[in-house]
CSV table of C-alpha atoms in Angstrom, one decimal:
chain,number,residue,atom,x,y,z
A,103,UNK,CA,25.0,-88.7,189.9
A,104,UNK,CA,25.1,-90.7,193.3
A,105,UNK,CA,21.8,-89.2,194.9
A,106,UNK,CA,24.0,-87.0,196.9
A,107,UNK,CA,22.6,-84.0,198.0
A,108,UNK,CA,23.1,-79.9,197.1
A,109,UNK,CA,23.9,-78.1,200.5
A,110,UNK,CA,23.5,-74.5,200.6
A,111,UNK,CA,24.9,-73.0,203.9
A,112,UNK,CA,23.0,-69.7,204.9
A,113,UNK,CA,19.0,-69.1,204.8
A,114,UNK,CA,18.8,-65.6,204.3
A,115,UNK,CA,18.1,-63.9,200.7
A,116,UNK,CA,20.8,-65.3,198.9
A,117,UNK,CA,20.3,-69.2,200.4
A,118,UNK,CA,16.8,-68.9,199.1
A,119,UNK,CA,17.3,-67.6,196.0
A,120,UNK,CA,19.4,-70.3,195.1
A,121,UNK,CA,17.5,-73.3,196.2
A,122,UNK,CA,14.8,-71.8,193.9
A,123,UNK,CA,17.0,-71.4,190.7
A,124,UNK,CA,18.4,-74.8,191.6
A,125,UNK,CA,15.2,-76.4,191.2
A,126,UNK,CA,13.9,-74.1,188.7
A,127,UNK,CA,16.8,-74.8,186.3
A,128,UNK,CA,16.4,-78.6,186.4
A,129,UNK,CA,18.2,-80.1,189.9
A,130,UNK,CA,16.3,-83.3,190.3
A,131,UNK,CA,18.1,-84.6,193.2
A,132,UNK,CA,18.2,-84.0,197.1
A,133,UNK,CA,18.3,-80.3,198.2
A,134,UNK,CA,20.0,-79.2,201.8
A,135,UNK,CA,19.0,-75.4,203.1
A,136,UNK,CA,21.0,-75.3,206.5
A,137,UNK,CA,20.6,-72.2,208.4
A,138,UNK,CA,21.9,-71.4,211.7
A,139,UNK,CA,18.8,-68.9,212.4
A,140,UNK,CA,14.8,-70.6,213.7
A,141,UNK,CA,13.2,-68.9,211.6
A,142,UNK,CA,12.1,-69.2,207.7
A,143,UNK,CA,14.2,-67.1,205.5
A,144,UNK,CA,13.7,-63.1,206.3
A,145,UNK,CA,14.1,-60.2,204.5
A,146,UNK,CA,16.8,-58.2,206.6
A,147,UNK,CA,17.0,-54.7,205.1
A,148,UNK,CA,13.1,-54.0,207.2
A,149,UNK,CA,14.8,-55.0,210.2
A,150,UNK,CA,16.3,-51.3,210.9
A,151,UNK,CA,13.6,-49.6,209.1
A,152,UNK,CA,9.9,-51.0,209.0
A,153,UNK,CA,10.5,-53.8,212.1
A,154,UNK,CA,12.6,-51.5,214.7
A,155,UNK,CA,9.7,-48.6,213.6
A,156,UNK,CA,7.3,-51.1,214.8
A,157,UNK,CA,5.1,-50.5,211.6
A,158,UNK,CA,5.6,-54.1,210.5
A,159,UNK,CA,5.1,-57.6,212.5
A,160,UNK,CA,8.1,-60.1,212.5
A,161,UNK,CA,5.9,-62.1,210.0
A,162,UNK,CA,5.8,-59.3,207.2
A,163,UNK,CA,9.4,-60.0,207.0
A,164,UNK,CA,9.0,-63.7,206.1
A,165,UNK,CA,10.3,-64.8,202.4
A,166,UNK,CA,8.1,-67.7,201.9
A,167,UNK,CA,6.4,-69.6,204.1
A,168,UNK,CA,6.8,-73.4,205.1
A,169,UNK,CA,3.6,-73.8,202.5
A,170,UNK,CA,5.3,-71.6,199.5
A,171,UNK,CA,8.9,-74.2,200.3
A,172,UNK,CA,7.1,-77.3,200.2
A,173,UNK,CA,7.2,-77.9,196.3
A,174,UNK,CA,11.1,-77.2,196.8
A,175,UNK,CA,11.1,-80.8,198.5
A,176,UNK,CA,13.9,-79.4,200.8
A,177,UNK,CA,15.9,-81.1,203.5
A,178,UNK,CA,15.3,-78.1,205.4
A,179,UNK,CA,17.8,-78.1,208.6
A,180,UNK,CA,17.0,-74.5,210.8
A,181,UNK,CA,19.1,-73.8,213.7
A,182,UNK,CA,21.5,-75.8,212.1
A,183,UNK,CA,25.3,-74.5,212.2
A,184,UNK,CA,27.7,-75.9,210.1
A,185,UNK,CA,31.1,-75.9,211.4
A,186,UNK,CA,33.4,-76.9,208.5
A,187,UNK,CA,33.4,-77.9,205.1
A,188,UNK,CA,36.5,-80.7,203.5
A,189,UNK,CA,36.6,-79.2,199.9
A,190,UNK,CA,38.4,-81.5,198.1
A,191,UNK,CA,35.4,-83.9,199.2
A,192,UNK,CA,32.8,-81.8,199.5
A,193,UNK,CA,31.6,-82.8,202.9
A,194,UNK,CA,30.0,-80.7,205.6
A,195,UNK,CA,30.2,-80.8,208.8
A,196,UNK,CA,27.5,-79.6,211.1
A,197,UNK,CA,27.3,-78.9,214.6
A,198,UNK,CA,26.1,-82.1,215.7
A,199,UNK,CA,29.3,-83.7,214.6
A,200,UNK,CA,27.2,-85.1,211.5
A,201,UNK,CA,29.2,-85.3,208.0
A,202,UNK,CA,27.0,-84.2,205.1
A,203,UNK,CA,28.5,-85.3,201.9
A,204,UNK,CA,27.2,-83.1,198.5
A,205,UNK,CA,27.7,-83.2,195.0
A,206,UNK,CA,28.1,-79.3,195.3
A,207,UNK,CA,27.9,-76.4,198.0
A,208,UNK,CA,27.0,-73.0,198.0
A,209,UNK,CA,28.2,-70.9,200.7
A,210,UNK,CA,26.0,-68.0,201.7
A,211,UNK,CA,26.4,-67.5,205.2
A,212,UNK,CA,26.6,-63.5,205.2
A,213,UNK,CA,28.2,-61.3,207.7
A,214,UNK,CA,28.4,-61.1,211.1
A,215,UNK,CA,28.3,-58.3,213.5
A,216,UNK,CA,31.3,-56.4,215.0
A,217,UNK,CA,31.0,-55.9,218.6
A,218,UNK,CA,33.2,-54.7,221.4
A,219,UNK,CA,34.9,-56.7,224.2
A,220,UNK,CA,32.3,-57.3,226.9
A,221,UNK,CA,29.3,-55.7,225.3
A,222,UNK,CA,27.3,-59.5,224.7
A,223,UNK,CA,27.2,-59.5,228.6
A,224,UNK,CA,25.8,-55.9,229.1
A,225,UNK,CA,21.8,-55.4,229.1
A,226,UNK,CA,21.0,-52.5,227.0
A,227,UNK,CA,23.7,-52.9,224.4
A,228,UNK,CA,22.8,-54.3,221.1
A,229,UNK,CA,23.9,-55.2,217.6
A,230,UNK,CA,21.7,-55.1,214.8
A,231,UNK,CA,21.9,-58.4,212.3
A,232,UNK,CA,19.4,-60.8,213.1
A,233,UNK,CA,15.3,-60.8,213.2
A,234,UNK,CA,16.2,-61.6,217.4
A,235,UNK,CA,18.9,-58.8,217.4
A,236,UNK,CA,16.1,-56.1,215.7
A,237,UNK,CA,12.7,-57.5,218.0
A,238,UNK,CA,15.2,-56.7,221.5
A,239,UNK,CA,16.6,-53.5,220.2
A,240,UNK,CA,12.9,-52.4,219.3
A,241,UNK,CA,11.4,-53.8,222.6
A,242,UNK,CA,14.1,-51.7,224.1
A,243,UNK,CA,12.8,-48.6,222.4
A,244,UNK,CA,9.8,-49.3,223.3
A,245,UNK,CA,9.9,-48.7,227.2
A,246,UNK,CA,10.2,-45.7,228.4
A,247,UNK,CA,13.2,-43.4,229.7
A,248,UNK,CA,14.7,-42.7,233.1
A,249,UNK,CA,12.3,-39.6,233.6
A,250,UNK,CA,9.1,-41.3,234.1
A,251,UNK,CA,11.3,-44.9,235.2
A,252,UNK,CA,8.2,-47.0,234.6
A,253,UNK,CA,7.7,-46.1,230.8
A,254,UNK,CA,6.5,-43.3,228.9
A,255,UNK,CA,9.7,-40.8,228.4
A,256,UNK,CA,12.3,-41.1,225.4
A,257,UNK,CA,15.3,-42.9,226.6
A,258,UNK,CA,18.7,-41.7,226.4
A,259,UNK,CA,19.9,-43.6,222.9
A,260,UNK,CA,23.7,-43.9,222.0
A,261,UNK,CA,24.5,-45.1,218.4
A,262,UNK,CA,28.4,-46.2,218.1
A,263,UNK,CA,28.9,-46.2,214.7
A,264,UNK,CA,27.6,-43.7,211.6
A,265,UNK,CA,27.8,-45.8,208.7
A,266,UNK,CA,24.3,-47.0,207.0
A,267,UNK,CA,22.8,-48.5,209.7
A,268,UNK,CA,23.7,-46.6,212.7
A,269,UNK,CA,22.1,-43.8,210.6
A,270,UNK,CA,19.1,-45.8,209.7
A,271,UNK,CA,19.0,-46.5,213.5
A,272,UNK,CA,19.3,-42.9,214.4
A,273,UNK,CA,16.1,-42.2,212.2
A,274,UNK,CA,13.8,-44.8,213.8
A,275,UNK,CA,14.9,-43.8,216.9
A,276,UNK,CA,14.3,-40.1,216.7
A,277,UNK,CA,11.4,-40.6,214.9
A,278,UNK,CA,10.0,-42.7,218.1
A,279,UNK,CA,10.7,-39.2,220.3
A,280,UNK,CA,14.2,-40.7,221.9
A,281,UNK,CA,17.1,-38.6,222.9
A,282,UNK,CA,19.6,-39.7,220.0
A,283,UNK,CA,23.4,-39.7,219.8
A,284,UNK,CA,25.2,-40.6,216.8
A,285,UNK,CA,28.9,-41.6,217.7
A,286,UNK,CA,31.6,-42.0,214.7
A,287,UNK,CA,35.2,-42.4,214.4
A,288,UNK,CA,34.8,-40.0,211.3
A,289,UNK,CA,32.9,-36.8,211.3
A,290,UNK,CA,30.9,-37.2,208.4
A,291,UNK,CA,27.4,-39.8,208.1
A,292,UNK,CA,28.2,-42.5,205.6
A,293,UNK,CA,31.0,-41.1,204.4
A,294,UNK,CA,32.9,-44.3,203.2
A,295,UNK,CA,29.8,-44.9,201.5
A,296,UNK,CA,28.5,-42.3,199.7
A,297,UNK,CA,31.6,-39.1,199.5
A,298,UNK,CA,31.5,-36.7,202.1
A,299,UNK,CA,29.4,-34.3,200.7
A,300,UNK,CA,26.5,-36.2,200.3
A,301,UNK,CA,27.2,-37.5,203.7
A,302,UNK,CA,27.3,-33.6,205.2
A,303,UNK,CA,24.1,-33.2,203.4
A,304,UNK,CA,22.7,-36.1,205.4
A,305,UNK,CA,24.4,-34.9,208.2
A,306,UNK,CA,22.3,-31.9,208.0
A,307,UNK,CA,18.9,-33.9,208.1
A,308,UNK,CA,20.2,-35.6,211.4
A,309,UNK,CA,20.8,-32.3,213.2
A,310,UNK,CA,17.6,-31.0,212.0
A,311,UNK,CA,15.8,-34.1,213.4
A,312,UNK,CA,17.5,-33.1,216.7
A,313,UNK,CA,20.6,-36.2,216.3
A,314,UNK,CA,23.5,-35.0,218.5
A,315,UNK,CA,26.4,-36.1,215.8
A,316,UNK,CA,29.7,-36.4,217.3
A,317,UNK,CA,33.3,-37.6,216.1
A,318,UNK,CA,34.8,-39.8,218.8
A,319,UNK,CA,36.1,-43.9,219.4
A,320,UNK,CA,34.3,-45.7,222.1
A,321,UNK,CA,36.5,-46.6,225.1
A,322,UNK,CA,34.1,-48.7,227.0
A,323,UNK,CA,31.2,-48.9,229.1
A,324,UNK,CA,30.0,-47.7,232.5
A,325,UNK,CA,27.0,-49.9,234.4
A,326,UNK,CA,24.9,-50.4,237.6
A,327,UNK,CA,23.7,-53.6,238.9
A,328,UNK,CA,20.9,-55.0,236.9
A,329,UNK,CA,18.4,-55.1,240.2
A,330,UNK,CA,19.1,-54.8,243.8
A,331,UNK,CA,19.6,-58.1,244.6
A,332,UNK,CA,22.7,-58.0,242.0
A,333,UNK,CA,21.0,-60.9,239.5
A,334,UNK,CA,21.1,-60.8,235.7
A,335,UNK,CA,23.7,-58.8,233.9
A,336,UNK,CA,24.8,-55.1,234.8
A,337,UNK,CA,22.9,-53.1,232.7
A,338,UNK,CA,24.6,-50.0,230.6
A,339,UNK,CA,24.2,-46.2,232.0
A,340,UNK,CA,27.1,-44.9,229.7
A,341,UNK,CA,29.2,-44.8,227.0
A,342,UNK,CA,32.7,-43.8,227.4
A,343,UNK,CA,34.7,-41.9,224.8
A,344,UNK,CA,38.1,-42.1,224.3
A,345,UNK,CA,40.2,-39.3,226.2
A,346,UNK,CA,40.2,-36.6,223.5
A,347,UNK,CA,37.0,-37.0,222.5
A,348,UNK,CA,34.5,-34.0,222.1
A,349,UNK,CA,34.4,-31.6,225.0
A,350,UNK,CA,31.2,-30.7,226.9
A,351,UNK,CA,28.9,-33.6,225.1
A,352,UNK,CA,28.9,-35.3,228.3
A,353,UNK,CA,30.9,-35.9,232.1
A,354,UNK,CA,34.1,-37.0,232.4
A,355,UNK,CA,34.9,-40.3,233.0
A,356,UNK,CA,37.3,-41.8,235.1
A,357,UNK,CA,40.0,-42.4,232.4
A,358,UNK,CA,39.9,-38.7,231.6
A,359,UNK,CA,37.3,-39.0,228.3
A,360,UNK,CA,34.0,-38.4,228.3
A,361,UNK,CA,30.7,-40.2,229.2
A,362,UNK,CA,28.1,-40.4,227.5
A,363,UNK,CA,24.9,-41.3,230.0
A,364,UNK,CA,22.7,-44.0,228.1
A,365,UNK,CA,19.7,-46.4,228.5
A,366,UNK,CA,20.3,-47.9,225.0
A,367,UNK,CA,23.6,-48.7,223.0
A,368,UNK,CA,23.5,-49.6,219.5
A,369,UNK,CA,27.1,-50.7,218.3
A,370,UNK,CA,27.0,-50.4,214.2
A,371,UNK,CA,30.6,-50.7,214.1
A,372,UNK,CA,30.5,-52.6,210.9
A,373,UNK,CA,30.7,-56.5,210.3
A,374,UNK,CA,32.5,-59.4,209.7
A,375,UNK,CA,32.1,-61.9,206.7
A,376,UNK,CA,30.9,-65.3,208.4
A,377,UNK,CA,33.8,-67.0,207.3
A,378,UNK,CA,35.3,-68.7,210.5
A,379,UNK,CA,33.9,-72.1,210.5
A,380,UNK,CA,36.1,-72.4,206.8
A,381,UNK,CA,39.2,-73.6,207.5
A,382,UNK,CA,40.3,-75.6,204.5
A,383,UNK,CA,43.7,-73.8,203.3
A,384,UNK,CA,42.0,-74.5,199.9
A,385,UNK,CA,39.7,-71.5,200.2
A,386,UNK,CA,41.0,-67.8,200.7
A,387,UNK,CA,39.0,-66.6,203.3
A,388,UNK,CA,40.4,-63.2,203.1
A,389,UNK,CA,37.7,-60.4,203.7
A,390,UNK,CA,35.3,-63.2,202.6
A,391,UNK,CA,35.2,-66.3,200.5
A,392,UNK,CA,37.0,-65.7,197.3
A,393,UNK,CA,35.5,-66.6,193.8
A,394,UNK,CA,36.1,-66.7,190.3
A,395,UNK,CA,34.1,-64.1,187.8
A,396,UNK,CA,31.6,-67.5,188.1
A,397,UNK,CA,31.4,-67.6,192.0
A,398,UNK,CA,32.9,-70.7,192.3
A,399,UNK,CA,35.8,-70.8,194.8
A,400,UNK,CA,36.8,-74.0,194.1
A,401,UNK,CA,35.8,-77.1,191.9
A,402,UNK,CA,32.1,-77.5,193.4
A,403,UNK,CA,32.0,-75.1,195.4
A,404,UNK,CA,30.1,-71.7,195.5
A,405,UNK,CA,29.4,-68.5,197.4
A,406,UNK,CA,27.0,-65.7,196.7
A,407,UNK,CA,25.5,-62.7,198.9
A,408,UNK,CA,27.6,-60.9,201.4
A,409,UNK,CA,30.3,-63.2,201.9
A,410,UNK,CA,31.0,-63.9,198.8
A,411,UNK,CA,34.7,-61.5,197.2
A,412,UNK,CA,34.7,-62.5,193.6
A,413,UNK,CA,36.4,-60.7,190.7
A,414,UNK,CA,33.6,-58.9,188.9
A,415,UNK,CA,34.4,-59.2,185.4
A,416,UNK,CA,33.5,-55.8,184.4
A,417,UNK,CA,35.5,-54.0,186.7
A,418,UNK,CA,38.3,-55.8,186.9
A,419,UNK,CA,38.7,-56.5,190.4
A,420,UNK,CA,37.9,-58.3,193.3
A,421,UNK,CA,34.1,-57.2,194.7
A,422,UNK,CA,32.4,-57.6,197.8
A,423,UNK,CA,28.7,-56.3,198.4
A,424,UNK,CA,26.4,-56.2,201.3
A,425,UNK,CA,23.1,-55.1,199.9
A,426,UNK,CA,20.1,-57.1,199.3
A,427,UNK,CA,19.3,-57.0,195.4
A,428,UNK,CA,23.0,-58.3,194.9
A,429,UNK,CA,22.2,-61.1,197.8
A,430,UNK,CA,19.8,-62.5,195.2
A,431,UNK,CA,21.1,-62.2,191.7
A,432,UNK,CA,24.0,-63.7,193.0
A,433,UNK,CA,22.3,-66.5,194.9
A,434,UNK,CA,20.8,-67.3,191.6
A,435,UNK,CA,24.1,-66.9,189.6
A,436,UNK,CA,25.4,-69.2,191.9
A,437,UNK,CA,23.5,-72.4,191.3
A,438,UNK,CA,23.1,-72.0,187.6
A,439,UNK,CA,27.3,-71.8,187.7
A,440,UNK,CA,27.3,-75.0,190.1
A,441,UNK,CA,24.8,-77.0,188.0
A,442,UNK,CA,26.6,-76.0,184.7
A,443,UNK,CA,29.7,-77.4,186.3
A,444,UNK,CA,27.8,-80.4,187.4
A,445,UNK,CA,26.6,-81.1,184.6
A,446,UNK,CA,30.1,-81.4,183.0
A,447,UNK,CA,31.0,-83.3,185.0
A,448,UNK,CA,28.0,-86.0,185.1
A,449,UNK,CA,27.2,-88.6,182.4
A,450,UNK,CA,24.3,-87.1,180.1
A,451,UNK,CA,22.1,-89.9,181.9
A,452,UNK,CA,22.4,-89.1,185.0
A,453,UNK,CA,19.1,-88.9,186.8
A,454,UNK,CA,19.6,-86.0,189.2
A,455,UNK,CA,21.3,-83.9,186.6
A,456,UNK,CA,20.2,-80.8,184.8
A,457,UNK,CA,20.1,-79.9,182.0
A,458,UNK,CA,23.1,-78.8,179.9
A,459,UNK,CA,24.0,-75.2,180.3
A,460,UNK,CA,27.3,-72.9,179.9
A,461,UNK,CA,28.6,-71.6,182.5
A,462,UNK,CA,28.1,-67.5,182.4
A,463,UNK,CA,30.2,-64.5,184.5
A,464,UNK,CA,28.0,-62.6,187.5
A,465,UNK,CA,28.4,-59.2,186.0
A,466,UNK,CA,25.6,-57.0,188.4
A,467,UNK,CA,25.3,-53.6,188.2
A,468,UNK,CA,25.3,-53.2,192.4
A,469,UNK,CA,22.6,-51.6,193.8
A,470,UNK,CA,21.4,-50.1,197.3
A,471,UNK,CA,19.2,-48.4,199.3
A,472,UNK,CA,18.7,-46.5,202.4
A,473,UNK,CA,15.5,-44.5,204.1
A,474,UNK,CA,16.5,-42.0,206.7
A,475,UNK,CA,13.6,-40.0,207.3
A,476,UNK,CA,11.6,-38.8,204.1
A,477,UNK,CA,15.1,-39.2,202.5
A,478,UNK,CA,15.6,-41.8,200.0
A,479,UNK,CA,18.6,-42.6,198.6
A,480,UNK,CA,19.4,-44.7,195.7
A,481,UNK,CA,23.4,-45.8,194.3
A,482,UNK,CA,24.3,-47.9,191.0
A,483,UNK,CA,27.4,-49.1,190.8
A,484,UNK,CA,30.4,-49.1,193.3
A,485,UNK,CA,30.6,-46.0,195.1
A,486,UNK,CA,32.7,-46.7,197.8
A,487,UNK,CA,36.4,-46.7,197.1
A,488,UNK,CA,35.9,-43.5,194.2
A,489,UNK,CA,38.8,-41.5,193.4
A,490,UNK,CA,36.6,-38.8,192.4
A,491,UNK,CA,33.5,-37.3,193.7
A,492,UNK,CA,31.0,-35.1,192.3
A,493,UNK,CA,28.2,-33.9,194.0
A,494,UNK,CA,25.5,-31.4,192.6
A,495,UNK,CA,23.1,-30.6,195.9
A,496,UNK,CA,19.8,-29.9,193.5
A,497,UNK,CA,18.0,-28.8,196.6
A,498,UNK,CA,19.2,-28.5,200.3
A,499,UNK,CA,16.5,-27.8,202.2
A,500,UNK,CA,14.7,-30.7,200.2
A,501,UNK,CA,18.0,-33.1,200.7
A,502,UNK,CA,17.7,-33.4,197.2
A,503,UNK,CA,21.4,-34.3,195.4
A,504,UNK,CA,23.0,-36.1,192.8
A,505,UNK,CA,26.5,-37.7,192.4
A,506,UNK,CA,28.7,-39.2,190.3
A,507,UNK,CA,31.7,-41.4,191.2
A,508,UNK,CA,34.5,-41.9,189.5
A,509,UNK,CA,37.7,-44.8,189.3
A,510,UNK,CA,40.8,-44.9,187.0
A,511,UNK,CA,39.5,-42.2,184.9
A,512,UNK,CA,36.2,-43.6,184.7
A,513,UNK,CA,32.5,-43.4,185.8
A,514,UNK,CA,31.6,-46.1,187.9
A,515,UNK,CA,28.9,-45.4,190.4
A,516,UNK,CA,25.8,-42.9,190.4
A,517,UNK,CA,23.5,-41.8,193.8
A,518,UNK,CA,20.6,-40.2,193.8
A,519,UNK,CA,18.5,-38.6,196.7
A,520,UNK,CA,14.8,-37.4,196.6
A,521,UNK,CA,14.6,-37.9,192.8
A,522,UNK,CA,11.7,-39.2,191.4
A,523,UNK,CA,11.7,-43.3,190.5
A,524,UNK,CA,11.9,-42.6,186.1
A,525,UNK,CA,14.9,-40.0,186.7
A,526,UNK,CA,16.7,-42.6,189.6
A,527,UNK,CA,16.3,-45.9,187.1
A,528,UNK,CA,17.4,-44.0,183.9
A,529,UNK,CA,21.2,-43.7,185.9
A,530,UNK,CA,21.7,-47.2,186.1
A,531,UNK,CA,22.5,-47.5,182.4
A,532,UNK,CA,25.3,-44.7,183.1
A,533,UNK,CA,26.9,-46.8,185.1
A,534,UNK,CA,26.0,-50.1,183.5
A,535,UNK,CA,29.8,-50.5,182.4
A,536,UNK,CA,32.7,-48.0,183.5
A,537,UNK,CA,32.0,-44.3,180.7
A,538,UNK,CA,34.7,-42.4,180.4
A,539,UNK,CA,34.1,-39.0,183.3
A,540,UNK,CA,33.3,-36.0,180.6
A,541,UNK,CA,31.1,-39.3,178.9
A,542,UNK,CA,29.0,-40.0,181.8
A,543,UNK,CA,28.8,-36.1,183.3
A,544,UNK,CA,26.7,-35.5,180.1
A,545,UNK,CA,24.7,-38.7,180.4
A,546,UNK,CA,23.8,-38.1,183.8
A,547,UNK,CA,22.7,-34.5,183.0
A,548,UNK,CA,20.6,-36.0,179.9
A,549,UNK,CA,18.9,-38.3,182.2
A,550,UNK,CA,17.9,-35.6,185.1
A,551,UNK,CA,17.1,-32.9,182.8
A,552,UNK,CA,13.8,-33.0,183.0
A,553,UNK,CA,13.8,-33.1,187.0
């Protein structure tokens, strides 16, 4: 080795979990963490749950402390962007104009979140990614609504977007007494995720909870002055829907839709993998960084978490997951891969390098999660993108439902909602590789009979 250094770009889940199997797995040499975040790595998956609730402080979230990184021996650089990386040398570039040279990078950088044109300059409108993003929506939520205009009264809430987290959102906020509207392009909650009847049977729990659900694309915003004097940005007092949107939800706006009056806008319109600061023609970049079944996405270099597209090896196709648990397996898939190459290519001698190893395919079995009221629900596998659907609804008032999804003739993902933890963790081996359908319809019964 030449004492260069490993640089992993992104201090989130995946970031962290690599630095840690780097050095637990023998890296002796210099270790880079670049983050373009303050703070210590977070877990992000509270911040629309516990955090915007307000049940947990910011520092619940924390991963490890600056104590629990120290025996790391980390170059540790926080609110640090990197804004390009030369592959065929493996050099960074950071925003300070500083060149980074490394004997290997992993890139871990995550997602970013959609927005619309204008919103960033509109007080009241948020987006949802970051620890800052989740404390301003919840100090939002926190004040009070137009009725008693110096606090106390629920505020008039707009959610664009009904995917995962604008339904996550939805909860907190309904649960905290505000006026909630739940705006989506399609008509059914987490559809793309989860099937549409699981998604209606969600839907159900919304209404219930007193969620306003409506089918609709966002045209823009309507605002006042932020004070009298005119100062600050114009803060948001509606949401406009496209002209054709649902009929007596709201007044008509000026371009013939209809308005939505609001004191809060969440947009949870989806997001972006943080891929823009790569352009090296030698990476594809499309809908992420793409990787081999190893993660690497070219020689020495790595991606892992959300941003990372590579071809499962067990599925047979290209992959891309936004969920925690696959943020850290693959983190620490990652840098065993990259040291296993690195150790090829080193002299046996070398005094940074680690031990030996082969390099081994990242074959998960995906996994995620979401709370929406006393609802839990649990997938394995890849459900989005199923050919076939197949949901048994064990108990409607309860929320209570199972379902299978199907690709190619094959089971490939499982969901549970409301079942107890044995019955939810005895699925994942149904879906642990692809069962024929008939196959898997029996296993899945086997493993909930006794529920």
């Amino acid at each position: 080795m030449t004492g260069l250094p490993i640089a992993v770009v992104g201090a989130s889940a995946a970031g962290l979990a690599a630095v840690e199997a780097l050095r637990r797995s023998g890296w002796r040499g210099p270790l880079t963490l670049i983050g373009d975040e303050p703070h210590l790595p977070y877990d992000r998956p509270p911040l629309s749950k516990q955090l915007l609730h307000g049940d947990w402080a910011p520092e619940k979230l924390t991963l490890r402390t600056a104590e629990q990184l120290a025996p790391l021996a980390l170059d540790l650089r926080l609110g640090t962007r990197a804004t390009g990386l030369d592959v065929a040398t493996r050099t960074l570039i950071l925003d300070g104009g500083e060149q980074l040279g490394c004997a290997g990078v992993i890139i871990a950088t995550g997602v970013t979140a959609r927005t619309l044109p204008g919103a960033d300059r509109i007080a009241g409108v948020h987006t949802l990614r970051t620890l800052d993003d989740a404390l301003a929506l919840r100090s939002g939520l926190a004040s009070g609504g137009p009725a008693a205009e110096g606090g106390g009264g629920g505020r008039r809430v707009v959610i664009v977007g009904n995917g995962v987290l604008g339904c996550e959102a939805a909860a907190v906020a309904r649960e905290l007494g505000h006026e909630v509207t739940l705006v989506g392009i399609g008509p059914t909650p987490m559809a793309a995720a989860v099937g549409t009847e699981v998604g209606e049977l969600l839907a159900e729990e919304h209404r219930a909870r007193g969620v306003r659900l409506l089918t609709a694309a966002v045209d823009g915003f309507e605002t006042a002055p932020a004070d009298q004097d005119g100062a600050g940005d114009p803060r948001v007092t509606a949401v406009r829907l496209a002209s054709g949107g649902p009929h007596g939800s709201g007044g008509v706006a000026a371009g013939g839709g209809t308005r939505l009056p609001a004191d809060l806008v969440l947009l949870a319109i989806g997001s972006r993998p943080a891929v823009g600061w790569l352009d090296d023609p030698a990476l594809d970049t499309t809908d992420g960084v793409r990787c081999d079944t190893y993660c690497a996405a070219a020689p020495g270099i790595y991606a892992a978490g959300d941003v990372a597209r590579w071809d499962h090896p067990v599925h047979g196709r290209p992959l891309r997951f936004e969920h925690r648990m696959n943020a850290t397996e693959q983190g620490m898939a990652a840098a065993r891969n990259l040291l296993a190459e690195l150790a090829a290519e080193a002299p046996a001698a070398a005094e940074d390098a680690a031990p030996a190893q082969e390099r081994r395919p990242f074959a998960p079995v995906p996994y995620f999660w979401s709370d929406q009221y006393a609802v839990k629900i649990q997938a394995y596998g890849p459900t989005a993108g199923a050919d076939r659907v197949e949901t048994t609804v064990l108990d409607r008032a309860e929320r209570r439902a199972l379902a299978l999804y199907g690709r190619d003739g094959n089971a490939v993902g499982v969901l549970a909602a409301g079942l107890p933890p044995r019955q939810v963790r005895a699925l994942r081996a149904v879906v642990a590789t692809p069962l024929p359908w008939e196959e898997a319809r029996e296993r899945v019964a086997a493993a909930t009979a006794d529920g």
